[in-house]
XYZ file of C-alpha atoms in Angstrom:
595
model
C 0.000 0.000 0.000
C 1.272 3.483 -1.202
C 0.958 6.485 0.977
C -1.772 8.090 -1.211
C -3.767 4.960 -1.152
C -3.124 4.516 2.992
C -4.118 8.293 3.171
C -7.159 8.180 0.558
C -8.956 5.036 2.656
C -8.401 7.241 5.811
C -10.025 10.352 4.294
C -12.848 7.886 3.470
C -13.203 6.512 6.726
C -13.571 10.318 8.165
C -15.077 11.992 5.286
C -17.293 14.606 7.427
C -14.214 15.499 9.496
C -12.486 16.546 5.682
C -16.042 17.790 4.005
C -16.546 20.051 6.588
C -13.102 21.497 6.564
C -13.564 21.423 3.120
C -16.519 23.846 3.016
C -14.923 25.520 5.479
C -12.127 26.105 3.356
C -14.095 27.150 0.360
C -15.733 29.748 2.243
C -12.471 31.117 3.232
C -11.415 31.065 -0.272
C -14.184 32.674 -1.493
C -14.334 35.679 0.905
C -10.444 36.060 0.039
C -11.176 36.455 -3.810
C -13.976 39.130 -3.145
C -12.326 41.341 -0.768
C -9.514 42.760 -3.645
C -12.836 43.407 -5.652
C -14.834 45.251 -2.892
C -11.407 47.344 -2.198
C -11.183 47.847 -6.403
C -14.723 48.853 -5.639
C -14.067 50.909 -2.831
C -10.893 52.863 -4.707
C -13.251 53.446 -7.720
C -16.256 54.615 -5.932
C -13.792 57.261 -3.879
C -11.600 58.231 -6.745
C -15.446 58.996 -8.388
C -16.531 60.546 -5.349
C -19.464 58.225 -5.246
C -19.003 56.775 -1.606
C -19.057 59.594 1.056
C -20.085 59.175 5.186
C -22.385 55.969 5.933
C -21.926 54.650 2.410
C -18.473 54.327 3.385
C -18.659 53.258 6.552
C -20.837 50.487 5.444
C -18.361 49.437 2.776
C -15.788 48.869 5.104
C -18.277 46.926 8.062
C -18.229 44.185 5.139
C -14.652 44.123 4.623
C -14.152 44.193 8.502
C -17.124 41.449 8.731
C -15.668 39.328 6.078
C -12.184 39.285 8.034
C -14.283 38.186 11.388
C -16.237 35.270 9.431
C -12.278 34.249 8.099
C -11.050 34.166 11.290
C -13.653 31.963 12.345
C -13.712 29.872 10.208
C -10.049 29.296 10.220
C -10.359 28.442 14.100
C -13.262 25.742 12.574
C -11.044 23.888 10.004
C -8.279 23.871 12.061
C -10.082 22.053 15.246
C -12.113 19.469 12.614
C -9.138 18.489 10.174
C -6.522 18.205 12.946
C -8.645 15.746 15.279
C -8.679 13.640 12.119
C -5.065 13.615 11.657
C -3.951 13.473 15.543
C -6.322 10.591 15.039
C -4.502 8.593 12.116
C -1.336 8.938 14.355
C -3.226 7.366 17.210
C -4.264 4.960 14.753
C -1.116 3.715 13.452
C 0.610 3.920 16.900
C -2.094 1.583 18.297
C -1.029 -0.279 14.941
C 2.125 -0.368 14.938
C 1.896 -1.753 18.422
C -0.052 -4.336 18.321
C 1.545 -5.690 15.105
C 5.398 -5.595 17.008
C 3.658 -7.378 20.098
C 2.405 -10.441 17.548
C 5.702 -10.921 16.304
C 8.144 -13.585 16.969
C 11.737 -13.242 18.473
C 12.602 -14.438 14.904
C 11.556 -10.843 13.486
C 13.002 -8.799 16.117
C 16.589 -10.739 15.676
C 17.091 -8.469 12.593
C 15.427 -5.337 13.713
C 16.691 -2.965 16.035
C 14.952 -1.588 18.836
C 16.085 2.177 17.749
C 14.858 2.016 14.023
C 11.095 0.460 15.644
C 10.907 3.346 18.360
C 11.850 5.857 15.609
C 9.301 4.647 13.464
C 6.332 5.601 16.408
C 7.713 8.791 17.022
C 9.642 10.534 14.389
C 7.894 8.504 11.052
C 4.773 8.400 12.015
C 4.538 11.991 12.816
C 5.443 12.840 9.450
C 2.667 10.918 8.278
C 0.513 12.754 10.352
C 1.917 16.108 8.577
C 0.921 14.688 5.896
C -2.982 13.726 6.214
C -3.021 16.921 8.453
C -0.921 19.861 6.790
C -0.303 18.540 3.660
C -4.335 17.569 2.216
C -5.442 20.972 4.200
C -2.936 23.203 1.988
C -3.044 21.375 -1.461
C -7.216 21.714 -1.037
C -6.967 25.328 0.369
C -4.140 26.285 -2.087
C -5.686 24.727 -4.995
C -9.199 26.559 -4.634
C -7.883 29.932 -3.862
C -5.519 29.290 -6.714
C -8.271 28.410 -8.950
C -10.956 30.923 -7.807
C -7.998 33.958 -8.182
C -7.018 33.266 -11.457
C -10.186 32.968 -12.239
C -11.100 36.540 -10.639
C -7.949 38.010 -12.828
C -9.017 36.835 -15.823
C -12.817 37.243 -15.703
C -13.403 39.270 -12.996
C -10.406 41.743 -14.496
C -8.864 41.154 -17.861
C -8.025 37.615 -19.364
C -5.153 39.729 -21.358
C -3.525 40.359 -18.208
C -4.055 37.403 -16.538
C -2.702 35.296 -19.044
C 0.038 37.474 -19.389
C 1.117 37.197 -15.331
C 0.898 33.217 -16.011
C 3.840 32.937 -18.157
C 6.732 32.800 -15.782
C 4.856 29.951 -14.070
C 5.764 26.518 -15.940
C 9.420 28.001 -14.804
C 8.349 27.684 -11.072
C 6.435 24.236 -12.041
C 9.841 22.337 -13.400
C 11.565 24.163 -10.130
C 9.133 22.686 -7.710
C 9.932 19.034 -9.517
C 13.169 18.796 -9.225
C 13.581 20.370 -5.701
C 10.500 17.763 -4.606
C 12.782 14.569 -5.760
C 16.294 16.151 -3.752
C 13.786 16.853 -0.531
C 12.281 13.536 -0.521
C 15.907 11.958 -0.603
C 16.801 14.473 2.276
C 14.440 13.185 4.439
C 14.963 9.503 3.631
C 18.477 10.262 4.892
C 17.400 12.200 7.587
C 14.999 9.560 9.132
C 17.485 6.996 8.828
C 20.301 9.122 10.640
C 17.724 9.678 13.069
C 17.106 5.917 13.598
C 20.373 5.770 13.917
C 20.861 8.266 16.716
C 17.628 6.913 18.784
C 19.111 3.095 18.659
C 22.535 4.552 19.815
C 20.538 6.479 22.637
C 18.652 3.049 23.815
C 21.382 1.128 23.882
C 24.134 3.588 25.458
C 21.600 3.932 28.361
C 20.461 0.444 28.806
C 24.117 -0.740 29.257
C 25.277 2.190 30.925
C 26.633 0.297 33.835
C 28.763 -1.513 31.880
C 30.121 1.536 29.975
C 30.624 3.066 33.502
C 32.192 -0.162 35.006
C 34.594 -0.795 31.386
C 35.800 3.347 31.115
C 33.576 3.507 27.794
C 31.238 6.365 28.716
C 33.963 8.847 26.990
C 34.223 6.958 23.815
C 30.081 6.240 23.406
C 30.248 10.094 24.122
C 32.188 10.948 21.186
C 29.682 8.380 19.161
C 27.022 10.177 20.123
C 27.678 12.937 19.229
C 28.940 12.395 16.274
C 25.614 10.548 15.419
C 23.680 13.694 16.521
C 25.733 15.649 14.211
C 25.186 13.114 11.282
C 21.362 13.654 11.896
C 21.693 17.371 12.382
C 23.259 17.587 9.129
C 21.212 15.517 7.064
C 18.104 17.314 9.030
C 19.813 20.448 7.697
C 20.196 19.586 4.242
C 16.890 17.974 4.196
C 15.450 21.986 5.576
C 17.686 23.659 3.229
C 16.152 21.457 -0.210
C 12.794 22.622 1.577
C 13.744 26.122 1.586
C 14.638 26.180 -1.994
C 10.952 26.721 -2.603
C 10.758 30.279 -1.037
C 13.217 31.204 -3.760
C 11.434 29.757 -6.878
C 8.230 31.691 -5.596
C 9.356 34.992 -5.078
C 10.865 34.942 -8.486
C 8.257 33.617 -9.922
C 6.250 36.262 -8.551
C 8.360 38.902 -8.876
C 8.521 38.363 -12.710
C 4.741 38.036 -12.873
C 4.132 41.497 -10.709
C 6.218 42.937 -13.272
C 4.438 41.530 -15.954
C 1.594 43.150 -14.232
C 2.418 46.668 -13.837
C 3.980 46.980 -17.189
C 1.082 45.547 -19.265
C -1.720 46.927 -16.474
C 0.080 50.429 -16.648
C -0.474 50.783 -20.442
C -3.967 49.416 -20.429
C -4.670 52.204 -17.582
C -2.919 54.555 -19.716
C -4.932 53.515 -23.138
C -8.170 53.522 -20.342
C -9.034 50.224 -21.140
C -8.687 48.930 -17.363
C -9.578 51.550 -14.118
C -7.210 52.353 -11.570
C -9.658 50.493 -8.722
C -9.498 47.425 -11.476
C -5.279 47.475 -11.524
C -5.341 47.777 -7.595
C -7.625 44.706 -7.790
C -5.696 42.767 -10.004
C -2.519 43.384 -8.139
C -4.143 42.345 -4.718
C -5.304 39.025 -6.221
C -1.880 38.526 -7.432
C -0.524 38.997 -4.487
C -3.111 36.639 -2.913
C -0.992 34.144 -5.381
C 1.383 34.189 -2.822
C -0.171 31.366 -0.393
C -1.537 28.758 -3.256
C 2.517 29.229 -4.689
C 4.068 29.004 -1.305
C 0.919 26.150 -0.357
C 2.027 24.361 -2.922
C 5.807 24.279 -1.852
C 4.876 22.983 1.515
C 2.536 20.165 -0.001
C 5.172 18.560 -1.944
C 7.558 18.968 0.641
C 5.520 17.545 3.485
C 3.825 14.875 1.214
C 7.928 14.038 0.403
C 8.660 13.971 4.046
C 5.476 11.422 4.616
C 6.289 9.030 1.708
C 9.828 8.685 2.864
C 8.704 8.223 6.137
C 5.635 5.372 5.002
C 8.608 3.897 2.938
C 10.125 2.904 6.174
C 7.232 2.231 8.157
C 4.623 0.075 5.467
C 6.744 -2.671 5.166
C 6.793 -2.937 9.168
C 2.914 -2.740 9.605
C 2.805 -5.322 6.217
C 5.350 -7.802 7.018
C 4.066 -11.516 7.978
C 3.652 -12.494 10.916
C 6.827 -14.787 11.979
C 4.595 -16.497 14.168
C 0.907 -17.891 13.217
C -1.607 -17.545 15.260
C -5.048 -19.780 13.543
C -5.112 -22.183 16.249
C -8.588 -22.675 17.268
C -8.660 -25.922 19.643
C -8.486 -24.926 23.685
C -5.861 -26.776 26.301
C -7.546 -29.546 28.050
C -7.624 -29.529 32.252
C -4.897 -32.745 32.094
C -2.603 -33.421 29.145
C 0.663 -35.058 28.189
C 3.143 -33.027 26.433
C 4.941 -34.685 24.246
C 7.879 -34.048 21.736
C 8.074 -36.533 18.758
C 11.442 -36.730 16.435
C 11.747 -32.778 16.499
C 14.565 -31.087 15.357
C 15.368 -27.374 14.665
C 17.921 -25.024 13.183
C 18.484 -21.042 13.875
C 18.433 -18.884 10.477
C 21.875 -19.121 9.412
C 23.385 -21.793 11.264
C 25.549 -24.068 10.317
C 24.742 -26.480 13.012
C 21.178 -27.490 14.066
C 20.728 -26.547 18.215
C 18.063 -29.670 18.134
C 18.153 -32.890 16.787
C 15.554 -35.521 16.792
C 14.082 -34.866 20.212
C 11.759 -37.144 21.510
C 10.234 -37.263 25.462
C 7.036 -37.256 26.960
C 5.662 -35.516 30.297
C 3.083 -36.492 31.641
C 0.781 -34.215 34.020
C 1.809 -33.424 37.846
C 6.050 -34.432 36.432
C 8.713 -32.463 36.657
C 11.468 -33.152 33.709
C 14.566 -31.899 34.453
C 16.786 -30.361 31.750
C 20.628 -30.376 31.991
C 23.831 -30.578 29.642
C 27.037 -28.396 28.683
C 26.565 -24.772 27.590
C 24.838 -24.296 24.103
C 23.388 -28.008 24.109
C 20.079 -26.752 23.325
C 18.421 -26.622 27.116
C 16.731 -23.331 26.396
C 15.803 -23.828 22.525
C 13.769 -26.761 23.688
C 11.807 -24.286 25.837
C 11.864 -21.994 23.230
C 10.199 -24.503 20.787
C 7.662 -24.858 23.776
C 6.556 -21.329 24.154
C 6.154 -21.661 20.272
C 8.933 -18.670 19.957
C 10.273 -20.321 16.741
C 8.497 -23.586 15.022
C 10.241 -26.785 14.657
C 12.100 -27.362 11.302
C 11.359 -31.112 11.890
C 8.636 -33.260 14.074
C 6.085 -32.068 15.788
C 5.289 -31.017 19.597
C 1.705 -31.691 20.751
C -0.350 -31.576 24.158
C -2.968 -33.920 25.021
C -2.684 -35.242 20.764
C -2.678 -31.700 19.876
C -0.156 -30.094 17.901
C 1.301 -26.512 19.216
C 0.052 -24.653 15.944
C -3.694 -26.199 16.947
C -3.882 -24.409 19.958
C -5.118 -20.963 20.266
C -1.608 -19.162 21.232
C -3.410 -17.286 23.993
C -4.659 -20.210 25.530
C -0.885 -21.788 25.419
C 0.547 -19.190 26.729
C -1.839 -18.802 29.808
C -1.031 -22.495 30.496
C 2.806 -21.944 30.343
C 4.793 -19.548 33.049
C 8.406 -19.074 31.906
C 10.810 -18.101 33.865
C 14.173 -16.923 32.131
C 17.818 -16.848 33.612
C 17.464 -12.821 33.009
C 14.210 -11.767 33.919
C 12.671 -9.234 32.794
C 11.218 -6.664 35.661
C 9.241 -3.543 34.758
C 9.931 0.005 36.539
C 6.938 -0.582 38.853
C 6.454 -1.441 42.496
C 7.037 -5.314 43.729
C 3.624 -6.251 44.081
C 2.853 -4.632 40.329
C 5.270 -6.571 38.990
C 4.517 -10.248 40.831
C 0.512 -9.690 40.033
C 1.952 -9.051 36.521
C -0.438 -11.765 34.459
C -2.952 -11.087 37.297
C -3.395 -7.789 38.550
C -6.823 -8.550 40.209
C -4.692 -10.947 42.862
C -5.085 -9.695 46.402
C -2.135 -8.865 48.596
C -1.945 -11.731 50.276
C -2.320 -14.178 47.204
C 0.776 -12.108 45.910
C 2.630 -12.206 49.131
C 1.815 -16.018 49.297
C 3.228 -16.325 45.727
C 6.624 -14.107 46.968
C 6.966 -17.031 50.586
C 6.722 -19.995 47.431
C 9.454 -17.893 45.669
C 11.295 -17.363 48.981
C 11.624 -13.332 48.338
C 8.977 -12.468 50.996
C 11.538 -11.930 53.788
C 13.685 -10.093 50.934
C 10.920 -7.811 49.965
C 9.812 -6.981 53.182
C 13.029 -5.754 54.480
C 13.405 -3.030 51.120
C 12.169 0.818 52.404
C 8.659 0.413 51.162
C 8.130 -3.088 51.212
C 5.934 -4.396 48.626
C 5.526 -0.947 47.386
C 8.842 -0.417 46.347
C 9.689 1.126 43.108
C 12.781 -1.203 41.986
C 13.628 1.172 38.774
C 14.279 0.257 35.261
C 14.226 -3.514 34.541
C 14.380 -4.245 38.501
C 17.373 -2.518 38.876
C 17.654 -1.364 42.718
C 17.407 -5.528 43.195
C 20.138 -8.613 43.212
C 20.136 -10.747 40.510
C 18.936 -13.626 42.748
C 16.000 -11.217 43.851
C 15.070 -10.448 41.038
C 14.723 -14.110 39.846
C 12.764 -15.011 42.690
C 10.592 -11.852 41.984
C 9.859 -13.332 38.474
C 9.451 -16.817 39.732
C 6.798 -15.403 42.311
C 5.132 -13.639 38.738
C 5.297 -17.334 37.251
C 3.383 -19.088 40.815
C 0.858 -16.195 40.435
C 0.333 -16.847 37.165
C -0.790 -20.547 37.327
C -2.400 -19.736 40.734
C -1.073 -20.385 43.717
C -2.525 -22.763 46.417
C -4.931 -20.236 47.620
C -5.832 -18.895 44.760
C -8.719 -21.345 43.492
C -8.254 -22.367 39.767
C -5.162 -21.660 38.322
C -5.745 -18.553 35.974
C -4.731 -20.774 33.228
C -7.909 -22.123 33.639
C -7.221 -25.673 34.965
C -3.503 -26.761 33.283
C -0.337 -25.298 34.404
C 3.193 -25.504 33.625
C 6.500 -23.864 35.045
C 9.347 -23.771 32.961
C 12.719 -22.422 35.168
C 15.612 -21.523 32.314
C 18.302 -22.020 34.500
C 16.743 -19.250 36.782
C 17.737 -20.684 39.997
C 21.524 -19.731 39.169
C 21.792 -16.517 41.171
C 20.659 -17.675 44.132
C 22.483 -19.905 46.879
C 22.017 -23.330 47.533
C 19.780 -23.350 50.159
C 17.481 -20.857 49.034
C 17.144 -23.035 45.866
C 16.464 -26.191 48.059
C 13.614 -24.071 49.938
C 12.408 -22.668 46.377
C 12.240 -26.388 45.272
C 10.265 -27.623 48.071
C 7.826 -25.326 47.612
C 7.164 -26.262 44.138
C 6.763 -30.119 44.899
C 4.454 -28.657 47.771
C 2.253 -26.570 44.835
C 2.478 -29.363 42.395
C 1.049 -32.157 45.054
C -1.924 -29.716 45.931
C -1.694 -28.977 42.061
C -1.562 -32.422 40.523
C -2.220 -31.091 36.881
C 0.677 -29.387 36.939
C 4.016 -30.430 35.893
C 7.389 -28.335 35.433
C 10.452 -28.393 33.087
C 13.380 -27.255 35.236
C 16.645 -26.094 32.929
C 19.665 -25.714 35.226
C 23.728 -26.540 35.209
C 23.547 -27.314 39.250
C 22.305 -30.893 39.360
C 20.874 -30.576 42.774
C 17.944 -28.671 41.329
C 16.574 -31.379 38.605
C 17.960 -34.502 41.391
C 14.107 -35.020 42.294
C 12.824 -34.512 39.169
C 10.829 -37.607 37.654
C 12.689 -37.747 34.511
C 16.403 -36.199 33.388
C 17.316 -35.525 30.260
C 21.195 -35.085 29.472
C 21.589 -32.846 26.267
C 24.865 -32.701 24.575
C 25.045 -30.877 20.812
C 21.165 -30.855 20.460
C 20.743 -34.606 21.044
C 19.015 -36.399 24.258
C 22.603 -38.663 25.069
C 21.340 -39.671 28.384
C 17.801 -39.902 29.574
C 16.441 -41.357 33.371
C 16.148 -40.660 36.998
C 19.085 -39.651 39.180
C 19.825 -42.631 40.569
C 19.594 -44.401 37.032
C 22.002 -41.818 35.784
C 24.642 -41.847 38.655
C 24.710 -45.834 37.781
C 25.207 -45.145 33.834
C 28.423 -43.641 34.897
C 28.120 -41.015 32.002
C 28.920 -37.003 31.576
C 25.600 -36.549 34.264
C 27.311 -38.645 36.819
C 30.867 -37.103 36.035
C 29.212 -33.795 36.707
C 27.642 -34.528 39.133
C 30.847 -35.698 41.345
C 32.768 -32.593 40.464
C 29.906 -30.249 41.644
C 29.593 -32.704 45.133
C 33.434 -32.130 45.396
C 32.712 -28.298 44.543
C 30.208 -28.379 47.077
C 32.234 -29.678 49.892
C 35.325 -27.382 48.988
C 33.229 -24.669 49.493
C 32.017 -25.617 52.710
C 35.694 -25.940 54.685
């Protein structure tokens, strides 16, 4: 879809909002046009001595009337036509928005946070400009253009007003080629901008670690030269713009010349009036706005296409991740993963390769191998992040793409190595997927999550505001903060029927590693307590310390994608493979630490 065509189904959506600007526009245009003639009028009827005391006076209340109903009416336009367009921002915001929050990971890997928040601010408001500005002054421009000519050369003399014309096509072939150097000023400028606002993001979400590494000077010095990159192209992008003031005044110039010259000697031959030259130069003069209107059209309609360039595609691209499931979880079901195998975009190597397992309802499997075996890509393929190159993962005989992704997703609480906290208060933040949940169901989620003691010791307790991305907390807190989210979620013991509506599942990536051994032991028993009193729930626990899958009913072993050891922990300890091996050194780890 093309800017015009995004722009003309918007005008047709809100055609009284731009019909009654319109009128309101024509009436403007209108009373501009007939003013130079009552003032030609005026000049004539005083040079004749015809209009004398209330005659006079009553000449002028009209003019003085006509610039009241202007003013008006100008105050009307302005309030209809610019709700409409504040409106098609809101609208492609909301847009915008939602279609980011149905994408995949897979779509965000090769976008940048900077360019996407650039797009809602910076691009979109040009688009705005241009249903707002940019339709107002080609329709305002074009009629008083259209209704002044027509006054010159009908209302005045069609000799003279064809003469004034000629320097015109000049301006035209101006206007074209300074309209196709602005619209690649602004391309550059909204991509230098992009530019700028992803260096911003990032510099201050890692600005700890440019603090901590002596960086801040250097990311200094790339800021600003980034900020003079966009001033720059910002400026050259304003200067093609101004280039239009330039071709107008000449333009004009040449055709007030025109005027004078040819309107002098048709004064002098008295085949025009003096009141009908004073007219004529008024209405050229009121040629001023359509020439200067039409300037500012081309360069804000520039500005918007370059802008709608960037930002179609986004609001147009597929969905990496379907959504047409229609079938719902059932209360109980076996998950089950049968000969699946998957491959990031541009690996070499696949991270999963014919996995196969089955958990059954109220289990716990336990997840565990080296570094980059695959642990959280299995989870991954769970929370239907990416879809399985091979196989096929199904719950209860259903396949993932079956399910309604809502439902799924209410049945599933992940719970990441890095959590993600918002800048809200504690209790915000655990009643996250439930923010009817009472105080005490959300303290009874943080005792589960062992981070009631943690949170009640903090200034405000559970009212604390913990900053950007939780960041007044440890990194142990704040995993037990998000596992406390994840207990909520599913409903916790006193919470009557898990808010997934029956079914429950915890999945832990690994997010028991910032906390010490015996808080993870207490964490632990108080998800076997939930999951008795919860026996359709199960739990997939990711970790590299094995004393946190040890009770789990099964254990898989991962090593480069594949299962290479499956069983319980005693069955593994007697295989004698890499689990067992690991599991010595981390007992010998364990007991060094202790002396």
């Amino acid at each position: 879809m093309t800017l015009t065509q995004m722009l003309a189904g918007f005008v047709r959506r809100h055609w009284p909002a731009y019909a009654g600007s319109a009128l309101m526009l024509a009436g403007i245009a209108l009373l501009i046009v007939w003013i130079p003639r009552q003032v030609g009028q005026v000049v004539d009827g005083l040079v004749a001595g015809r209009l004398q005391g209330s005659a006079l006076l009553r000449e002028l209340g009209l003019l003085v009337g006509a610039g009241v109903c202007i003013y008006l009416l100008r105050v009307g336009w302005r309030l209809a036509l610019f709700a409409a367009a504040y409106r098609l921002g809101q609208q492609l915001r909301t847009r915008l928005y939602a279609r980011l929050s149905l994408q995949g990971p897979a779509y965000f890997q090769a976008k940048r946070t900077g360019d996407l928040m650039a797009l809602a601010t910076n691009d979109i408001d040009a688009v705005e400009m241009a249903a707002g500005e940019a339709l107002l002054a080609a329709f305002d421009g074009s009629l008083t253009l259209l209704l002044v000519l027509l006054m010159m050369t009908v209302g005045v003399d069609w000799r003279l007003g064809l003469a004034t014309l000629i320097p015109f096509p000049f301006m035209a072939f101006a206007f074209w080629r300074i309209s196709n150097h602005v619209h690649q000023a602004w391309q550059s400028s909204l991509a230098q901008f992009s530019g700028l606002n992803q260096h911003v993001q990032e510099g201050l979400s890692g600005v700890r670690t440019l603090r901590a590494l002596g960086l801040l000077p250097r990311n200094t010095r790339q800021f600003s030269e980034l900020a003079a990159g966009a001033g720059e192209a910002s400026f050259q992008a304003q200067r093609w713009e101004a280039a239009f003031e330039p071709a107008v005044g000449m333009t004009l110039s040449a055709a007030m010349a025109i005027a004078l010259g040819l309107g002098g000697w048709l004064v002098a031959r008295q085949e025009l009036s003096i009141g009908q030259l004073t007219s004529f130069t008024m209405y050229l003069g009121q040629l001023i706005w359509p020439m200067f209107a039409a300037g500012w059209v081309l360069s804000l309609l520039e500005r918007g296409r370059a802008a709608w360039d960037r930002l179609g595609p986004v609001l147009e691209a597929p969905l990496s991740l379907q959504d047409e499931g229609q079938a719902e979880l059932p209360p109980a079901a076996t998950l089950r993963f049968e000969g699946v195998s998957f491959s990031y975009p541009e690996a070499e190597k696949a991270a999963l390769q014919d996995i196969t397992l089955a958990l059954p309802p109220g289990q716990t499997l336990g997840l565990v191998g080296p570094t980059g075996s695959g642990k959280s890509t299995l989870l991954r393929l769970l929370l239907r992040q990416f879809e399985p190159s091979q196989g096929q993962i199904t719950f209860g005989g259903q396949v993932l793409p079956a399910l309604r992704l809502a439902a799924l997703r209410r049945a599933l609480a992940w719970v990441p190595q890095e959590p993600f906290l918002f800048s809200a208060r504690i209790a915000e933040n655990i009643a996250l997927a439930r923010p009817e949940a009472s105080p005490a169901e959300v303290e009874e989620a943080a005792r589960l999550a062992a981070v009631h003691e943690d949170i009640l010791r903090l200034p405000q307790g559970y009212a604390t505001e913990i900053g950007e991305r939780g960041v007044t907390l440890s990194g142990g807190q704040r995993q037990r903060v998000a596992i406390a989210r994840a207990l909520l979620h599913l409903g916790v013991p006193s919470a009557g029927p898990a808010h997934s509506g029956g079914m429950g599942m915890l999945l832990l990536d690994d997010a028991l590693s910032a906390v010490d051994t015996g808080t993870e032991t207490q964490i632990l028993d108080h998800l076997r307590t939930q999951r008795r009193q919860r026996p359709e729930h199960s739990a997939i626990i990711v970790s590299h310390r094995l004393s946190a899958v040890m009770e789990a009913d099964q254990i898989l072993v991962l090593r480069g994608g594949r299962i290479t050891e499956r069983g319980s922990h005693a069955e593994l300890l007697a295989l004698g493979g890499w689990y067992a091996t690991q599991w010595r050194y981390q007992q010998l780890e364990a007991s060094l630490d202790a002396l």
